[in-house]
Tab-separated table of C-alpha atoms (C1' of nucleotides) in Angstrom:
chain	number	residue	atom	x	y	z
A	1	UNK	CA	0.000	0.000	0.000
A	2	UNK	CA	2.949	2.318	0.227
A	3	UNK	CA	5.832	1.111	-1.902
A	4	UNK	CA	5.196	2.282	-5.449
A	5	UNK	CA	7.789	4.633	-6.891
A	6	UNK	CA	7.195	8.197	-5.908
A	7	UNK	CA	6.277	9.287	-9.431
A	8	UNK	CA	3.390	6.852	-9.532
A	9	UNK	CA	2.149	7.992	-6.163
A	10	UNK	CA	1.895	11.518	-7.435
A	11	UNK	CA	0.427	10.606	-10.792
A	12	UNK	CA	-2.227	8.393	-9.241
A	13	UNK	CA	-3.623	11.407	-7.471
A	14	UNK	CA	-3.446	13.608	-10.539
A	15	UNK	CA	-0.281	15.454	-9.576
A	16	UNK	CA	2.495	16.182	-12.039
A	17	UNK	CA	6.102	15.169	-11.792
A	18	UNK	CA	8.355	18.182	-11.511
A	19	UNK	CA	12.031	18.666	-10.690
A	20	UNK	CA	11.029	20.655	-7.608
A	21	UNK	CA	8.981	17.773	-6.250
A	22	UNK	CA	11.798	15.350	-6.867
A	23	UNK	CA	14.345	17.607	-5.197
A	24	UNK	CA	12.176	18.274	-2.157
A	25	UNK	CA	11.505	14.579	-1.685
A	26	UNK	CA	15.197	13.771	-1.990
A	27	UNK	CA	16.105	16.492	0.470
A	28	UNK	CA	13.598	15.282	3.031
A	29	UNK	CA	14.950	11.761	2.713
A	30	UNK	CA	18.525	12.929	2.966
A	31	UNK	CA	17.979	15.298	5.900
A	32	UNK	CA	16.079	12.790	7.988
A	33	UNK	CA	14.369	15.621	9.828
A	34	UNK	CA	14.076	19.013	8.202
A	35	UNK	CA	12.145	22.235	8.588
A	36	UNK	CA	10.817	23.932	5.438
A	37	UNK	CA	13.665	26.421	5.650
A	38	UNK	CA	16.280	23.675	5.953
A	39	UNK	CA	14.720	21.830	3.074
A	40	UNK	CA	14.872	25.004	0.996
A	41	UNK	CA	18.587	25.367	1.653
A	42	UNK	CA	19.150	21.738	0.776
A	43	UNK	CA	17.161	22.016	-2.446
A	44	UNK	CA	18.934	25.213	-3.398
A	45	UNK	CA	22.277	23.459	-3.330
A	46	UNK	CA	21.098	21.814	-6.525
A	47	UNK	CA	18.598	24.318	-7.879
A	48	UNK	CA	19.168	27.796	-6.518
A	49	UNK	CA	16.066	29.287	-8.117
A	50	UNK	CA	13.526	27.337	-6.086
A	51	UNK	CA	11.262	29.489	-3.970
A	52	UNK	CA	10.193	28.969	-0.383
A	53	UNK	CA	6.537	29.056	-1.305
A	54	UNK	CA	7.176	26.152	-3.653
A	55	UNK	CA	8.705	24.242	-0.755
A	56	UNK	CA	5.557	24.762	1.293
A	57	UNK	CA	3.252	23.801	-1.534
A	58	UNK	CA	5.365	20.800	-2.417
A	59	UNK	CA	5.561	19.542	1.160
A	60	UNK	CA	1.789	19.710	1.294
A	61	UNK	CA	1.447	17.685	-1.889
A	62	UNK	CA	4.024	15.084	-0.886
A	63	UNK	CA	2.309	14.701	2.451
A	64	UNK	CA	-1.090	14.320	0.826
A	65	UNK	CA	0.174	11.315	-1.134
A	66	UNK	CA	1.819	9.876	1.988
A	67	UNK	CA	5.402	10.183	0.803
A	68	UNK	CA	6.298	12.313	3.830
A	69	UNK	CA	4.858	13.393	7.192
A	70	UNK	CA	5.534	16.176	9.621
A	71	UNK	CA	5.858	16.497	13.368
A	72	UNK	CA	5.496	19.529	15.596
A	73	UNK	CA	8.601	19.718	17.710
A	74	UNK	CA	7.743	22.824	19.714
A	75	UNK	CA	7.179	26.518	19.097
A	76	UNK	CA	9.053	26.723	15.829
A	77	UNK	CA	8.655	25.241	12.393
A	78	UNK	CA	7.545	21.633	12.029
A	79	UNK	CA	9.981	18.969	10.853
A	80	UNK	CA	9.263	16.798	7.864
A	81	UNK	CA	10.463	13.276	7.404
A	82	UNK	CA	10.088	10.412	5.027
A	83	UNK	CA	7.006	8.294	5.538
A	84	UNK	CA	9.213	5.222	5.105
A	85	UNK	CA	11.166	5.750	8.288
A	86	UNK	CA	10.084	3.574	11.137
A	87	UNK	CA	7.432	5.504	13.074
A	88	UNK	CA	8.899	7.303	16.025
A	89	UNK	CA	7.927	9.633	18.829
A	90	UNK	CA	9.976	12.766	19.402
A	91	UNK	CA	11.086	13.564	22.930
A	92	UNK	CA	12.104	17.218	23.183
A	93	UNK	CA	14.024	18.543	26.154
A	94	UNK	CA	12.684	21.846	27.500
A	95	UNK	CA	16.116	22.773	28.802
A	96	UNK	CA	18.611	21.855	26.091
A	97	UNK	CA	16.135	21.462	23.205
A	98	UNK	CA	17.671	18.141	22.240
A	99	UNK	CA	15.358	15.870	20.285
A	100	UNK	CA	15.430	12.120	20.854
A	101	UNK	CA	13.511	9.686	18.714
A	102	UNK	CA	12.043	6.602	20.295
A	103	UNK	CA	10.031	3.840	18.630
A	104	UNK	CA	6.342	4.615	18.370
A	105	UNK	CA	5.775	1.281	20.075
A	106	UNK	CA	6.731	2.982	23.330
A	107	UNK	CA	3.288	4.583	23.297
A	108	UNK	CA	1.319	1.530	22.242
A	109	UNK	CA	-0.273	0.939	25.625
A	110	UNK	CA	-1.001	4.595	26.148
A	111	UNK	CA	-2.692	4.807	22.746
A	112	UNK	CA	-4.737	1.726	23.464
A	113	UNK	CA	-5.759	3.246	26.750
A	114	UNK	CA	-6.923	6.478	25.146
A	115	UNK	CA	-8.809	4.442	22.588
A	116	UNK	CA	-10.589	2.279	25.131
A	117	UNK	CA	-11.273	4.944	27.708
A	118	UNK	CA	-12.028	7.963	25.538
A	119	UNK	CA	-12.565	6.537	22.058
A	120	UNK	CA	-9.712	8.715	20.887
A	121	UNK	CA	-7.433	7.418	18.155
A	122	UNK	CA	-4.127	9.088	19.082
A	123	UNK	CA	-1.405	9.838	16.539
A	124	UNK	CA	1.533	9.966	18.907
A	125	UNK	CA	4.043	10.709	16.175
A	126	UNK	CA	2.471	14.001	15.151
A	127	UNK	CA	3.228	16.041	18.230
A	128	UNK	CA	6.434	15.778	20.186
A	129	UNK	CA	6.471	14.967	23.884
A	130	UNK	CA	8.231	17.637	25.916
A	131	UNK	CA	10.035	17.153	29.185
A	132	UNK	CA	13.524	17.001	30.608
A	133	UNK	CA	16.178	14.666	29.248
A	134	UNK	CA	18.478	12.483	31.327
A	135	UNK	CA	21.440	14.774	31.010
A	136	UNK	CA	19.565	17.875	32.104
A	137	UNK	CA	17.959	16.049	35.026
A	138	UNK	CA	21.392	15.019	36.222
A	139	UNK	CA	22.748	18.516	35.764
A	140	UNK	CA	20.071	20.083	37.953
A	141	UNK	CA	20.539	17.371	40.552
A	142	UNK	CA	24.226	18.196	40.737
A	143	UNK	CA	23.639	21.935	40.984
A	144	UNK	CA	21.189	21.541	43.851
A	145	UNK	CA	23.539	19.447	45.949
B	1	UNK	CA	3.877	25.073	47.944
B	2	UNK	CA	1.491	26.888	45.659
B	3	UNK	CA	-1.290	28.538	47.612
B	4	UNK	CA	-0.075	31.952	48.710
B	5	UNK	CA	-2.074	34.881	47.358
B	6	UNK	CA	-1.007	35.861	43.884
B	7	UNK	CA	0.421	39.182	45.029
B	8	UNK	CA	2.879	37.469	47.319
B	9	UNK	CA	3.947	35.082	44.608
B	10	UNK	CA	4.895	37.984	42.427
B	11	UNK	CA	6.541	39.999	45.163
B	12	UNK	CA	8.625	37.071	46.341
B	13	UNK	CA	10.306	37.004	42.970
B	14	UNK	CA	10.802	40.739	42.844
B	15	UNK	CA	7.889	41.490	40.534
B	16	UNK	CA	5.529	44.375	41.076
B	17	UNK	CA	1.786	44.284	41.494
B	18	UNK	CA	0.006	46.048	38.663
B	19	UNK	CA	-3.589	46.257	37.500
B	20	UNK	CA	-2.584	44.591	34.226
B	21	UNK	CA	-1.167	41.579	36.013
B	22	UNK	CA	-4.257	41.250	38.127
B	23	UNK	CA	-6.567	41.513	35.134
B	24	UNK	CA	-4.616	39.002	33.069
B	25	UNK	CA	-4.598	36.515	35.915
B	26	UNK	CA	-8.324	36.959	36.453
B	27	UNK	CA	-9.020	36.546	32.759
B	28	UNK	CA	-7.001	33.361	32.540
B	29	UNK	CA	-8.867	31.954	35.518
B	30	UNK	CA	-12.215	32.993	34.126
B	31	UNK	CA	-11.581	31.750	30.567
B	32	UNK	CA	-10.322	28.352	31.641
B	33	UNK	CA	-8.368	28.056	28.422
B	34	UNK	CA	-7.377	31.179	26.543
B	35	UNK	CA	-5.003	32.270	23.812
B	36	UNK	CA	-3.128	35.546	24.267
B	37	UNK	CA	-5.551	37.206	21.862
B	38	UNK	CA	-8.589	35.919	23.754
B	39	UNK	CA	-7.064	37.032	27.012
B	40	UNK	CA	-6.494	40.475	25.527
B	41	UNK	CA	-10.146	40.768	24.570
B	42	UNK	CA	-11.207	39.632	28.005
B	43	UNK	CA	-8.883	42.099	29.726
B	44	UNK	CA	-10.024	44.924	27.474
B	45	UNK	CA	-13.590	44.485	28.629
B	46	UNK	CA	-12.384	46.034	31.854
B	47	UNK	CA	-9.405	48.078	30.727
B	48	UNK	CA	-9.540	48.926	27.054
B	49	UNK	CA	-6.117	50.506	26.947
B	50	UNK	CA	-4.129	47.368	27.647
B	51	UNK	CA	-1.775	46.383	24.865
B	52	UNK	CA	-1.166	42.952	23.395
B	53	UNK	CA	2.547	43.141	24.114
B	54	UNK	CA	1.701	43.626	27.762
B	55	UNK	CA	-0.397	40.473	27.617
B	56	UNK	CA	2.572	38.515	26.312
B	57	UNK	CA	4.970	39.961	28.864
B	58	UNK	CA	2.489	39.416	31.658
B	59	UNK	CA	1.741	35.832	30.706
B	60	UNK	CA	5.465	35.161	30.787
B	61	UNK	CA	5.790	36.656	34.262
B	62	UNK	CA	2.748	34.855	35.646
B	63	UNK	CA	4.046	31.601	34.254
B	64	UNK	CA	7.479	32.166	35.729
B	65	UNK	CA	5.942	32.377	39.210
B	66	UNK	CA	3.802	29.303	38.540
B	67	UNK	CA	0.450	31.044	38.661
B	68	UNK	CA	-0.381	29.854	35.143
B	69	UNK	CA	0.884	27.413	32.487
B	70	UNK	CA	0.429	27.020	28.782
B	71	UNK	CA	-0.184	24.154	26.393
B	72	UNK	CA	0.457	23.885	22.677
B	73	UNK	CA	-2.764	22.757	21.091
B	74	UNK	CA	-1.609	22.632	17.472
B	75	UNK	CA	-0.392	25.037	14.839
B	76	UNK	CA	-1.927	28.137	16.319
B	77	UNK	CA	-1.472	30.126	19.471
B	78	UNK	CA	-0.885	28.327	22.768
B	79	UNK	CA	-3.599	28.272	25.417
B	80	UNK	CA	-2.974	29.438	28.942
B	81	UNK	CA	-4.667	28.132	32.005
B	82	UNK	CA	-4.529	28.477	35.727
B	83	UNK	CA	-1.908	26.394	37.434
B	84	UNK	CA	-4.502	25.450	40.041
B	85	UNK	CA	-6.676	23.467	37.675
B	86	UNK	CA	-6.274	19.747	37.975
B	87	UNK	CA	-3.529	18.730	35.535
B	88	UNK	CA	-4.938	17.519	32.257
B	89	UNK	CA	-3.863	16.293	28.859
B	90	UNK	CA	-5.403	17.842	25.764
B	91	UNK	CA	-6.665	15.553	23.050
B	92	UNK	CA	-7.084	17.466	19.800
B	93	UNK	CA	-9.018	16.052	16.880
B	94	UNK	CA	-7.280	16.481	13.515
B	95	UNK	CA	-10.621	16.478	11.732
B	96	UNK	CA	-12.962	18.653	13.767
B	97	UNK	CA	-10.358	20.416	15.916
B	98	UNK	CA	-12.323	19.699	19.063
B	99	UNK	CA	-10.241	19.696	22.236
B	100	UNK	CA	-10.991	17.224	24.998
B	101	UNK	CA	-9.318	17.362	28.370
B	102	UNK	CA	-8.538	14.148	30.188
B	103	UNK	CA	-6.882	13.712	33.578
B	104	UNK	CA	-3.098	13.712	33.407
B	105	UNK	CA	-3.254	10.415	35.266
B	106	UNK	CA	-4.209	8.815	31.959
B	107	UNK	CA	-0.556	9.121	30.965
B	108	UNK	CA	0.975	8.024	34.243
B	109	UNK	CA	2.128	4.642	32.999
B	110	UNK	CA	3.403	6.060	29.738
B	111	UNK	CA	5.406	8.694	31.604
B	112	UNK	CA	6.835	6.108	33.947
B	113	UNK	CA	7.806	4.046	30.960
B	114	UNK	CA	9.625	6.909	29.283
B	115	UNK	CA	11.364	7.611	32.559
B	116	UNK	CA	12.511	4.045	33.089
B	117	UNK	CA	13.404	3.232	29.517
B	118	UNK	CA	14.842	6.533	28.303
B	119	UNK	CA	15.451	8.536	31.457
B	120	UNK	CA	13.117	11.167	30.045
B	121	UNK	CA	10.896	13.109	32.438
B	122	UNK	CA	7.863	13.780	30.249
B	123	UNK	CA	5.532	16.740	30.793
B	124	UNK	CA	2.469	15.330	29.096
B	125	UNK	CA	0.387	18.404	29.787
B	126	UNK	CA	2.563	20.773	27.774
B	127	UNK	CA	1.884	19.444	24.307
B	128	UNK	CA	-1.491	18.223	23.148
B	129	UNK	CA	-1.993	14.739	21.779
B	130	UNK	CA	-3.458	14.789	18.280
B	131	UNK	CA	-5.605	12.134	16.704
B	132	UNK	CA	-9.198	11.469	15.728
B	133	UNK	CA	-12.062	11.785	18.182
B	134	UNK	CA	-14.876	9.287	18.626
B	135	UNK	CA	-17.373	11.275	16.647
B	136	UNK	CA	-15.104	11.729	13.635
B	137	UNK	CA	-14.108	8.056	13.671
B	138	UNK	CA	-17.747	7.093	13.548
B	139	UNK	CA	-18.466	9.565	10.786
B	140	UNK	CA	-15.775	8.155	8.520
B	141	UNK	CA	-16.921	4.616	9.266
B	142	UNK	CA	-20.436	5.528	8.156
B	143	UNK	CA	-19.240	7.235	4.985
B	144	UNK	CA	-17.163	4.232	3.942
B	145	UNK	CA	-20.067	1.802	4.289
C	1	DG	C1'	-3.344	23.339	-26.079
C	2	DT	C1'	-4.765	23.205	-21.478
C	3	DA	C1'	-4.465	22.678	-16.825
C	4	DT	C1'	-1.324	22.638	-13.245
C	5	DA	C1'	2.981	24.257	-10.931
C	6	DT	C1'	6.145	27.786	-10.101
C	7	DG	C1'	8.235	32.330	-8.844
C	8	DC	C1'	7.569	36.549	-7.007
C	9	DA	C1'	5.782	39.858	-4.011
C	10	DA	C1'	2.605	41.036	-0.796
C	11	DA	C1'	-0.077	39.997	3.157
C	12	DG	C1'	-1.244	37.268	7.034
C	13	DG	C1'	-1.019	35.286	11.850
C	14	DG	C1'	1.553	35.094	16.082
C	15	DT	C1'	5.251	36.969	18.807
C	16	DT	C1'	9.211	39.867	20.258
C	17	DT	C1'	11.770	44.072	20.904
C	18	DG	C1'	13.469	49.156	21.457
C	19	DC	C1'	12.292	53.064	23.345
C	20	DA	C1'	10.134	56.827	25.904
C	21	DC	C1'	6.776	57.520	29.338
C	22	DG	C1'	4.315	56.374	33.533
C	23	DG	C1'	3.518	53.869	37.832
C	24	DT	C1'	5.088	50.953	41.856
C	25	DT	C1'	8.017	50.539	45.432
D	1	DA	C1'	14.106	58.967	43.470
D	2	DA	C1'	15.064	54.627	41.259
D	3	DC	C1'	13.585	51.094	38.792
D	4	DC	C1'	10.291	48.278	36.754
D	5	DG	C1'	6.267	47.886	33.786
D	6	DT	C1'	3.563	49.658	30.040
D	7	DG	C1'	2.038	51.416	25.474
D	8	DC	C1'	3.254	52.085	20.990
D	9	DA	C1'	5.368	51.044	16.713
D	10	DA	C1'	8.358	48.510	14.258
D	11	DA	C1'	10.389	44.233	13.317
D	12	DC	C1'	10.468	39.322	13.473
D	13	DC	C1'	9.470	34.401	12.137
D	14	DC	C1'	6.684	31.216	9.825
D	15	DT	C1'	3.224	30.549	6.435
D	16	DT	C1'	-0.294	31.569	2.920
D	17	DT	C1'	-2.137	33.757	-1.123
D	18	DG	C1'	-2.931	36.325	-5.772
D	19	DC	C1'	-1.308	36.715	-9.953
D	20	DA	C1'	1.362	36.274	-14.242
D	21	DT	C1'	4.478	33.145	-16.368
D	22	DA	C1'	6.324	28.711	-17.383
D	23	DT	C1'	5.946	23.726	-17.800
D	24	DA	C1'	4.111	18.849	-17.689
D	25	DC	C1'	0.851	16.440	-19.754
DNA sequence: GTATATGCAAAGGGTTTGCACGGTT
DNA sequence: AACCGTGCAAACCCTTTGCATATAC
């Protein structure tokens, strides 16, 4: 259900194949995680004329055909990643802003719980979980002593 | 640890007591959940001269003395609420945008898990959980039939 | 040839900042 | 009297939109 070449995925939904769409998709795959701005920079290494508004429109299209997804990491711009990657939850540290990815399976029970108790079908990969990472917890423990 | 009158909380940290700070705090408490813009409108019902930048600065101060907190509900503006309210997680529906609050306890096991497995101290109340609510799930089931 | 995609520029939300004035302490 | 807080305006980041041109089909 998700392994046809990217051109077919676009064509099936009536979208055209353009160099911009190819470059954006390649950049997302290469970057792993990238904001629209980062993707622009990456694309411009190959094609300097590409415009930021094209990046936004292209990300929307690629997401609509399930070639990519995005996650909200915090206040700033969202990060886009390949849909192929194994699904993961983003843990963002409030102190040092470091982002850790953990397998989506970590939230399986929690999701099931929300489903059973509230009938809510949670997409745990779409919004990051904020908190304090190991390193920062240790740091504050040391300072307080 | 959190029940001194609001004036004292501010003073203890070297902040001054101003009408704006009182009005913002009252508005947050009254609204339950409010974006900065909504809080502005609410404050302006009493004091029409208050400026939006004051709302932002005031929310920051009130949060720094733990009188209020904020949650990111999605793309848009964050919502602020009283720190007193019982801690809750926000479930946001991707389809209808409805926000449901559920007791933070619902994520207790999940948090513990993240702590034990990844050493990450999750603040589940700070970012909403997105997904599809009961009603929207049912709707799509009916359409597909 | 026709519809879609792009580039460009402008506008739009949401938020922050510099500065002079005014109010709290 | 000293300093902090406020209003105002400008600037900022991120994103969307209208329109004319270019391009995939």
